[in-house]
Structure formats: C-alpha cells, structure tokens
PDB file of C-alpha atoms in Angstrom:
ATOM      1  CA  MET A1235     104.819  40.687  44.354  1.00  0.00           C
ATOM      2  CA  THR A1236     107.482  38.928  46.370  1.00  0.00           C
ATOM      3  CA  THR A1237     106.626  35.850  48.366  1.00  0.00           C
ATOM      4  CA  GLY A1238     107.528  35.162  51.964  1.00  0.00           C
ATOM      5  CA  ASN A1239     110.191  32.706  50.810  1.00  0.00           C
ATOM      6  CA  GLU A1240     111.855  35.342  48.658  1.00  0.00           C
ATOM      7  CA  LEU A1241     111.753  37.860  51.504  1.00  0.00           C
ATOM      8  CA  ILE A1242     113.414  35.385  53.862  1.00  0.00           C
ATOM      9  CA  ASP A1243     116.077  34.525  51.287  1.00  0.00           C
ATOM     10  CA  LEU A1244     116.743  38.230  50.800  1.00  0.00           C
ATOM     11  CA  ALA A1245     116.982  38.811  54.558  1.00  0.00           C
ATOM     12  CA  LEU A1246     119.450  35.905  54.907  1.00  0.00           C
ATOM     13  CA  GLU A1247     121.545  37.236  52.034  1.00  0.00           C
ATOM     14  CA  GLU A1248     121.641  40.716  53.574  1.00  0.00           C
ATOM     15  CA  VAL A1249     122.575  39.419  57.032  1.00  0.00           C
ATOM     16  CA  GLY A1250     125.382  37.368  55.490  1.00  0.00           C
ATOM     17  CA  GLU A1251     126.776  40.527  53.913  1.00  0.00           C
ATOM     18  CA  ARG A1252     126.500  42.463  57.196  1.00  0.00           C
ATOM     19  CA  MET A1253     128.253  39.656  59.038  1.00  0.00           C
ATOM     20  CA  ASP A1254     131.027  39.612  56.429  1.00  0.00           C
ATOM     21  CA  VAL A1255     131.535  43.331  57.008  1.00  0.00           C
ATOM     22  CA  ALA A1256     131.862  42.677  60.753  1.00  0.00           C
ATOM     23  CA  VAL A1257     134.460  39.957  60.105  1.00  0.00           C
ATOM     24  CA  ASP A1258     136.443  42.223  57.751  1.00  0.00           C
ATOM     25  CA  TYR A1259     136.344  45.056  60.266  1.00  0.00           C
ATOM     26  CA  ALA A1260     137.620  42.777  63.037  1.00  0.00           C
ATOM     27  CA  ARG A1261     140.478  41.634  60.803  1.00  0.00           C
ATOM     28  CA  GLN A1262     141.369  45.270  60.038  1.00  0.00           C
ATOM     29  CA  GLN A1263     141.359  46.016  63.749  1.00  0.00           C
ATOM     30  CA  PHE A1264     143.708  43.081  64.367  1.00  0.00           C
ATOM     31  CA  ALA A1265     146.094  44.362  61.691  1.00  0.00           C
ATOM     32  CA  SER A1266     146.274  47.741  63.422  1.00  0.00           C
ATOM     33  CA  VAL A1267     147.704  46.155  66.592  1.00  0.00           C
ATOM     34  CA  ARG A1268     151.445  46.119  66.319  1.00  0.00           C
ATOM     35  CA  THR A1269     153.493  43.072  67.019  1.00  0.00           C
ATOM     36  CA  GLY A1270     157.253  43.138  67.559  1.00  0.00           C
ATOM     37  CA  ARG A1271     157.646  43.126  63.780  1.00  0.00           C
ATOM     38  CA  ALA A1272     157.549  46.072  61.424  1.00  0.00           C
ATOM     39  CA  SER A1273     154.350  46.184  59.377  1.00  0.00           C
ATOM     40  CA  SER A1274     152.810  48.809  57.145  1.00  0.00           C
ATOM     41  CA  ALA A1275     149.309  47.634  58.176  1.00  0.00           C
ATOM     42  CA  LEU A1276     149.663  49.710  61.328  1.00  0.00           C
ATOM     43  CA  PHE A1277     149.918  52.872  59.246  1.00  0.00           C
ATOM     44  CA  GLU A1278     147.373  52.247  56.492  1.00  0.00           C
ATOM     45  CA  ARG A1279     144.688  54.280  58.272  1.00  0.00           C
ATOM     46  CA  PHE A1280     146.958  57.098  59.442  1.00  0.00           C
ATOM     47  CA  MET A1281     145.801  60.515  58.318  1.00  0.00           C
ATOM     48  CA  VAL A1282     148.431  63.173  57.597  1.00  0.00           C
ATOM     49  CA  ASP A1283     147.738  66.916  57.447  1.00  0.00           C
ATOM     50  CA  TYR A1284     149.146  67.572  53.978  1.00  0.00           C
ATOM     51  CA  TYR A1285     148.814  71.226  52.938  1.00  0.00           C
ATOM     52  CA  GLY A1286     145.692  71.669  55.056  1.00  0.00           C
ATOM     53  CA  THR A1287     143.985  68.472  53.913  1.00  0.00           C
ATOM     54  CA  GLU A1288     143.777  65.156  55.781  1.00  0.00           C
ATOM     55  CA  VAL A1289     145.289  62.543  53.457  1.00  0.00           C
ATOM     56  CA  PRO A1290     145.834  58.819  54.184  1.00  0.00           C
ATOM     57  CA  LEU A1291     149.535  58.089  54.651  1.00  0.00           C
ATOM     58  CA  ASN A1292     149.459  55.273  52.107  1.00  0.00           C
ATOM     59  CA  GLN A1293     148.585  57.859  49.425  1.00  0.00           C
ATOM     60  CA  LEU A1294     151.595  60.012  50.328  1.00  0.00           C
ATOM     61  CA  ALA A1295     154.294  57.382  50.574  1.00  0.00           C
ATOM     62  CA  SER A1296     155.389  53.833  49.917  1.00  0.00           C
ATOM     63  CA  PHE A1297     156.471  51.419  52.630  1.00  0.00           C
ATOM     64  CA  SER A1298     159.283  48.895  52.830  1.00  0.00           C
ATOM     65  CA  VAL A1299     160.526  46.555  55.537  1.00  0.00           C
ATOM     66  CA  PRO A1300     164.296  46.051  55.054  1.00  0.00           C
ATOM     67  CA  GLU A1301     164.651  44.362  58.463  1.00  0.00           C
ATOM     68  CA  ALA A1302     162.191  42.589  60.764  1.00  0.00           C
ATOM     69  CA  GLN A1303     161.995  45.540  63.164  1.00  0.00           C
ATOM     70  CA  LEU A1304     162.490  48.455  60.768  1.00  0.00           C
ATOM     71  CA  LEU A1305     159.873  50.124  58.567  1.00  0.00           C
ATOM     72  CA  VAL A1306     160.965  52.682  55.980  1.00  0.00           C
ATOM     73  CA  ILE A1307     158.433  55.208  54.697  1.00  0.00           C
ATOM     74  CA  SER A1308     159.441  56.788  51.385  1.00  0.00           C
ATOM     75  CA  PRO A1309     157.285  59.855  50.686  1.00  0.00           C
ATOM     76  CA  PHE A1310     156.519  60.699  47.074  1.00  0.00           C
ATOM     77  CA  ASP A1311     156.966  64.383  47.991  1.00  0.00           C
ATOM     78  CA  LYS A1312     159.946  65.000  50.301  1.00  0.00           C
ATOM     79  CA  SER A1313     158.322  68.164  51.679  1.00  0.00           C
ATOM     80  CA  SER A1314     155.690  65.978  53.368  1.00  0.00           C
ATOM     81  CA  ILE A1315     158.246  64.386  55.736  1.00  0.00           C
ATOM     82  CA  PRO A1316     157.623  66.809  58.649  1.00  0.00           C
ATOM     83  CA  ALA A1317     153.858  66.263  58.379  1.00  0.00           C
ATOM     84  CA  ILE A1318     154.338  62.469  58.319  1.00  0.00           C
ATOM     85  CA  GLU A1319     156.627  62.606  61.364  1.00  0.00           C
ATOM     86  CA  ARG A1320     154.113  64.812  63.203  1.00  0.00           C
ATOM     87  CA  ALA A1321     151.231  62.398  62.431  1.00  0.00           C
ATOM     88  CA  ILE A1322     153.216  59.409  63.711  1.00  0.00           C
ATOM     89  CA  THR A1323     154.297  61.253  66.864  1.00  0.00           C
ATOM     90  CA  GLN A1324     150.744  62.430  67.593  1.00  0.00           C
ATOM     91  CA  ALA A1325     149.394  58.895  67.145  1.00  0.00           C
ATOM     92  CA  ASP A1326     151.267  57.909  70.311  1.00  0.00           C
ATOM     93  CA  ILE A1327     152.010  54.327  69.266  1.00  0.00           C
ATOM     94  CA  GLY A1328     155.322  54.143  71.083  1.00  0.00           C
ATOM     95  CA  ILE A1329     157.500  54.522  67.993  1.00  0.00           C
ATOM     96  CA  ASN A1330     159.572  57.619  67.298  1.00  0.00           C
ATOM     97  CA  PRO A1331     160.167  58.510  63.656  1.00  0.00           C
ATOM     98  CA  ALA A1332     163.680  59.295  62.441  1.00  0.00           C
ATOM     99  CA  SER A1333     164.242  61.128  59.180  1.00  0.00           C
ATOM    100  CA  ASP A1334     167.290  61.762  57.021  1.00  0.00           C
ATOM    101  CA  GLY A1335     165.500  64.193  54.698  1.00  0.00           C
ATOM    102  CA  SER A1336     164.488  61.621  52.103  1.00  0.00           C
ATOM    103  CA  VAL A1337     162.856  58.790  54.092  1.00  0.00           C
ATOM    104  CA  VAL A1338     161.314  58.254  57.517  1.00  0.00           C
ATOM    105  CA  ARG A1339     162.611  55.278  59.480  1.00  0.00           C
ATOM    106  CA  LEU A1340     160.615  53.634  62.247  1.00  0.00           C
ATOM    107  CA  ALA A1341     162.415  51.216  64.538  1.00  0.00           C
ATOM    108  CA  PHE A1342     160.003  48.868  66.275  1.00  0.00           C
ATOM    109  CA  PRO A1343     161.280  48.094  69.768  1.00  0.00           C
ATOM    110  CA  PRO A1344     160.823  44.535  70.980  1.00  0.00           C
ATOM    111  CA  LEU A1345     157.682  44.074  73.048  1.00  0.00           C
ATOM    112  CA  THR A1346     157.944  43.235  76.735  1.00  0.00           C
ATOM    113  CA  GLU A1347     156.067  40.212  78.048  1.00  0.00           C
ATOM    114  CA  GLU A1348     153.689  42.505  79.949  1.00  0.00           C
ATOM    115  CA  ARG A1349     152.951  44.556  76.827  1.00  0.00           C
ATOM    116  CA  ARG A1350     152.334  41.367  74.832  1.00  0.00           C
ATOM    117  CA  ARG A1351     149.743  40.260  77.400  1.00  0.00           C
ATOM    118  CA  GLU A1352     148.036  43.684  77.239  1.00  0.00           C
ATOM    119  CA  LEU A1353     147.890  43.493  73.447  1.00  0.00           C
ATOM    120  CA  VAL A1354     146.406  39.986  73.595  1.00  0.00           C
ATOM    121  CA  LYS A1355     143.661  41.318  75.900  1.00  0.00           C
ATOM    122  CA  LEU A1356     143.052  44.190  73.480  1.00  0.00           C
ATOM    123  CA  VAL A1357     142.793  41.832  70.502  1.00  0.00           C
ATOM    124  CA  LYS A1358     140.434  39.532  72.420  1.00  0.00           C
ATOM    125  CA  GLN A1359     138.189  42.541  73.123  1.00  0.00           C
ATOM    126  CA  MET A1360     138.254  43.459  69.417  1.00  0.00           C
ATOM    127  CA  ALA A1361     137.242  39.886  68.577  1.00  0.00           C
ATOM    128  CA  GLU A1362     134.405  40.010  71.094  1.00  0.00           C
ATOM    129  CA  ASP A1363     133.203  43.302  69.576  1.00  0.00           C
ATOM    130  CA  GLY A1364     133.134  41.587  66.177  1.00  0.00           C
ATOM    131  CA  ARG A1365     131.185  38.623  67.554  1.00  0.00           C
ATOM    132  CA  ILE A1366     128.710  41.015  69.196  1.00  0.00           C
ATOM    133  CA  ALA A1367     128.177  42.792  65.868  1.00  0.00           C
ATOM    134  CA  ILE A1368     127.485  39.417  64.236  1.00  0.00           C
ATOM    135  CA  ARG A1369     125.021  38.423  66.970  1.00  0.00           C
ATOM    136  CA  ASN A1370     123.253  41.775  66.713  1.00  0.00           C
ATOM    137  CA  SER A1371     122.809  41.182  62.981  1.00  0.00           C
ATOM    138  CA  ARG A1372     121.412  37.721  63.748  1.00  0.00           C
ATOM    139  CA  ARG A1373     118.968  39.133  66.317  1.00  0.00           C
ATOM    140  CA  HIS A1374     117.767  41.824  63.913  1.00  0.00           C
ATOM    141  CA  THR A1375     117.219  39.281  61.118  1.00  0.00           C
ATOM    142  CA  ARG A1376     115.475  36.851  63.469  1.00  0.00           C
ATOM    143  CA  GLN A1377     113.056  39.666  64.354  1.00  0.00           C
ATOM    144  CA  GLU A1378     112.449  40.280  60.646  1.00  0.00           C
ATOM    145  CA  ILE A1379     111.700  36.587  60.109  1.00  0.00           C
ATOM    146  CA  ASP A1380     109.332  36.518  63.092  1.00  0.00           C
ATOM    147  CA  GLN A1381     107.557  39.574  61.747  1.00  0.00           C
ATOM    148  CA  LEU A1382     107.119  37.910  58.344  1.00  0.00           C
ATOM    149  CA  SER A1383     105.831  34.798  60.103  1.00  0.00           C
ATOM    150  CA  LYS A1384     103.224  36.815  62.014  1.00  0.00           C
ATOM    151  CA  GLN A1385     101.953  38.293  58.757  1.00  0.00           C
ATOM    152  CA  GLY A1386     100.795  34.775  57.987  1.00  0.00           C
ATOM    153  CA  ASP A1387     101.989  33.797  54.529  1.00  0.00           C
ATOM    154  CA  ILE A1388     105.037  31.787  55.684  1.00  0.00           C
ATOM    155  CA  SER A1389     104.814  28.268  57.080  1.00  0.00           C
ATOM    156  CA  GLU A1390     106.456  27.241  60.329  1.00  0.00           C
ATOM    157  CA  ASP A1391     108.755  24.865  58.405  1.00  0.00           C
ATOM    158  CA  ILE A1392     110.133  27.746  56.360  1.00  0.00           C
ATOM    159  CA  VAL A1393     110.647  29.836  59.503  1.00  0.00           C
ATOM    160  CA  ALA A1394     112.446  26.929  61.205  1.00  0.00           C
ATOM    161  CA  ARG A1395     114.668  26.422  58.130  1.00  0.00           C
ATOM    162  CA  ALA A1396     115.463  30.148  58.014  1.00  0.00           C
ATOM    163  CA  ASN A1397     116.350  30.260  61.710  1.00  0.00           C
ATOM    164  CA  LYS A1398     118.576  27.200  61.332  1.00  0.00           C
ATOM    165  CA  GLU A1399     120.319  28.774  58.328  1.00  0.00           C
ATOM    166  CA  LEU A1400     120.704  32.028  60.267  1.00  0.00           C
ATOM    167  CA  ASP A1401     122.362  30.187  63.154  1.00  0.00           C
ATOM    168  CA  GLN A1402     124.706  28.462  60.693  1.00  0.00           C
ATOM    169  CA  LEU A1403     125.682  31.810  59.123  1.00  0.00           C
ATOM    170  CA  THR A1404     126.370  33.180  62.595  1.00  0.00           C
ATOM    171  CA  HIS A1405     128.485  30.200  63.620  1.00  0.00           C
ATOM    172  CA  VAL A1406     130.606  30.321  60.449  1.00  0.00           C
ATOM    173  CA  ARG A1407     131.290  34.072  60.758  1.00  0.00           C
ATOM    174  CA  GLU A1408     132.149  33.774  64.457  1.00  0.00           C
ATOM    175  CA  GLN A1409     134.586  30.992  63.567  1.00  0.00           C
ATOM    176  CA  PHE A1410     136.259  33.286  61.008  1.00  0.00           C
ATOM    177  CA  ILE A1411     136.847  35.827  63.777  1.00  0.00           C
ATOM    178  CA  ASN A1412     138.078  33.137  66.187  1.00  0.00           C
ATOM    179  CA  ASP A1413     140.549  31.835  63.590  1.00  0.00           C
ATOM    180  CA  ALA A1414     141.879  35.345  62.907  1.00  0.00           C
ATOM    181  CA  LEU A1415     142.153  35.937  66.665  1.00  0.00           C
ATOM    182  CA  SER A1416     144.142  32.748  67.117  1.00  0.00           C
ATOM    183  CA  VAL A1417     146.622  33.783  64.405  1.00  0.00           C
ATOM    184  CA  LYS A1418     147.011  37.265  65.899  1.00  0.00           C
ATOM    185  CA  GLU A1419     147.536  35.873  69.408  1.00  0.00           C
ATOM    186  CA  GLN A1420     150.305  33.613  68.094  1.00  0.00           C
ATOM    187  CA  GLU A1421     151.934  36.614  66.369  1.00  0.00           C
ATOM    188  CA  LEU A1422     151.787  38.669  69.546  1.00  0.00           C
ATOM    189  CA  LEU A1423     153.142  35.977  71.807  1.00  0.00           C
ATOM    190  CA  ALA A1424     155.947  34.875  69.448  1.00  0.00           C
ATOM    191  CA  ILE A1425     159.309  36.205  70.522  1.00  0.00           C
TER     192      ILE A1425
END
C-alpha cells in the first residue's frame, strides 16, 4: 500500500511532466509564427493531401534555406509538387509558392512594422495560454494534495512542503515560457 508521502511525490512528478508538455507546446507554437526569415519550422505541421491521404509535409520533402528570406522545398516525389503548392496556398500564411517542376521556392517578404507588432501580440497570447495551462495543472494538483490531506494520513508539514514544491515547479516552468517569449519577441522585432 502506498503512503501519503508517496502519493504526493507521484502527484508532483506527474504535474511536472504536464507542465513540461505545456512549455514544449508553447515553444512549438512560437516556432510556427513566421519572422522575416525563412524557416522550415513554419511548415513542420503542414498536412498535404498526397494521393488521398493527409501526410505531414516534412515526410514528403526536405527543406533548405539558401538565403535568409528564401526557403526551398525539395519533394522526394516530384509529382507531389502541385499538392504541396495547394497546401501552402490554402494555409493563407501570406507566402505564395513558386515551382520550377523540381522544387518549390518560398520567398518570405520582409515584415512591416505593423505586422511585427501584431505578431508580438499573437506570441504574447500564446505565452499566456501556456502559463494558464501550467496554472491549471498546479490548481488540479493542489486539489489532489488537499484531498489527500483530508483523508487524514498526511501531516500538515508534508502538505506545506508539497505546496511549496508545487509553487516552485510552477514558477520554473512559467520562467521557461517567459524566456522563450523574450527570444521570439527579439526575433520578431529585429529588422
């Protein structure tokens, strides 16, 4: 039979993992926001209708960045080029694909100051969503700890230690998101 201490340690371990998932998701969201530079991260989650099946673009092609504002997509199967172009056009990201029959070229136009500010707001909202997910995990775990405390076999000192550790986990994960946000903001505002 597990003791109250073991249950609390398990709950703290699980919440740490959930918080890490929230941080990773926020970082992935940041990568999907385009800066003025060409980056394959924007296209990693693109799905392409390839012979009637939705396939991730990164499984159909390789990416290269020969210039700062040019991304070249080299499909493994040249017949997939029209499907890749269609997926990019339908995504409505403000970039028009150009193909020469063997590769798809994407020229990233420079961002206007207004667009940069909009993207910073978007990234800040993504960061806040990540912090909310972390706080929700903390709240759920705090309720679990309180429930274990009410069952009676856990001392108040152990509950206080667990709550303090939970707050520390929350603070560290929120700082990870804040650091990633700061880096992304600098990328977006750099000309």
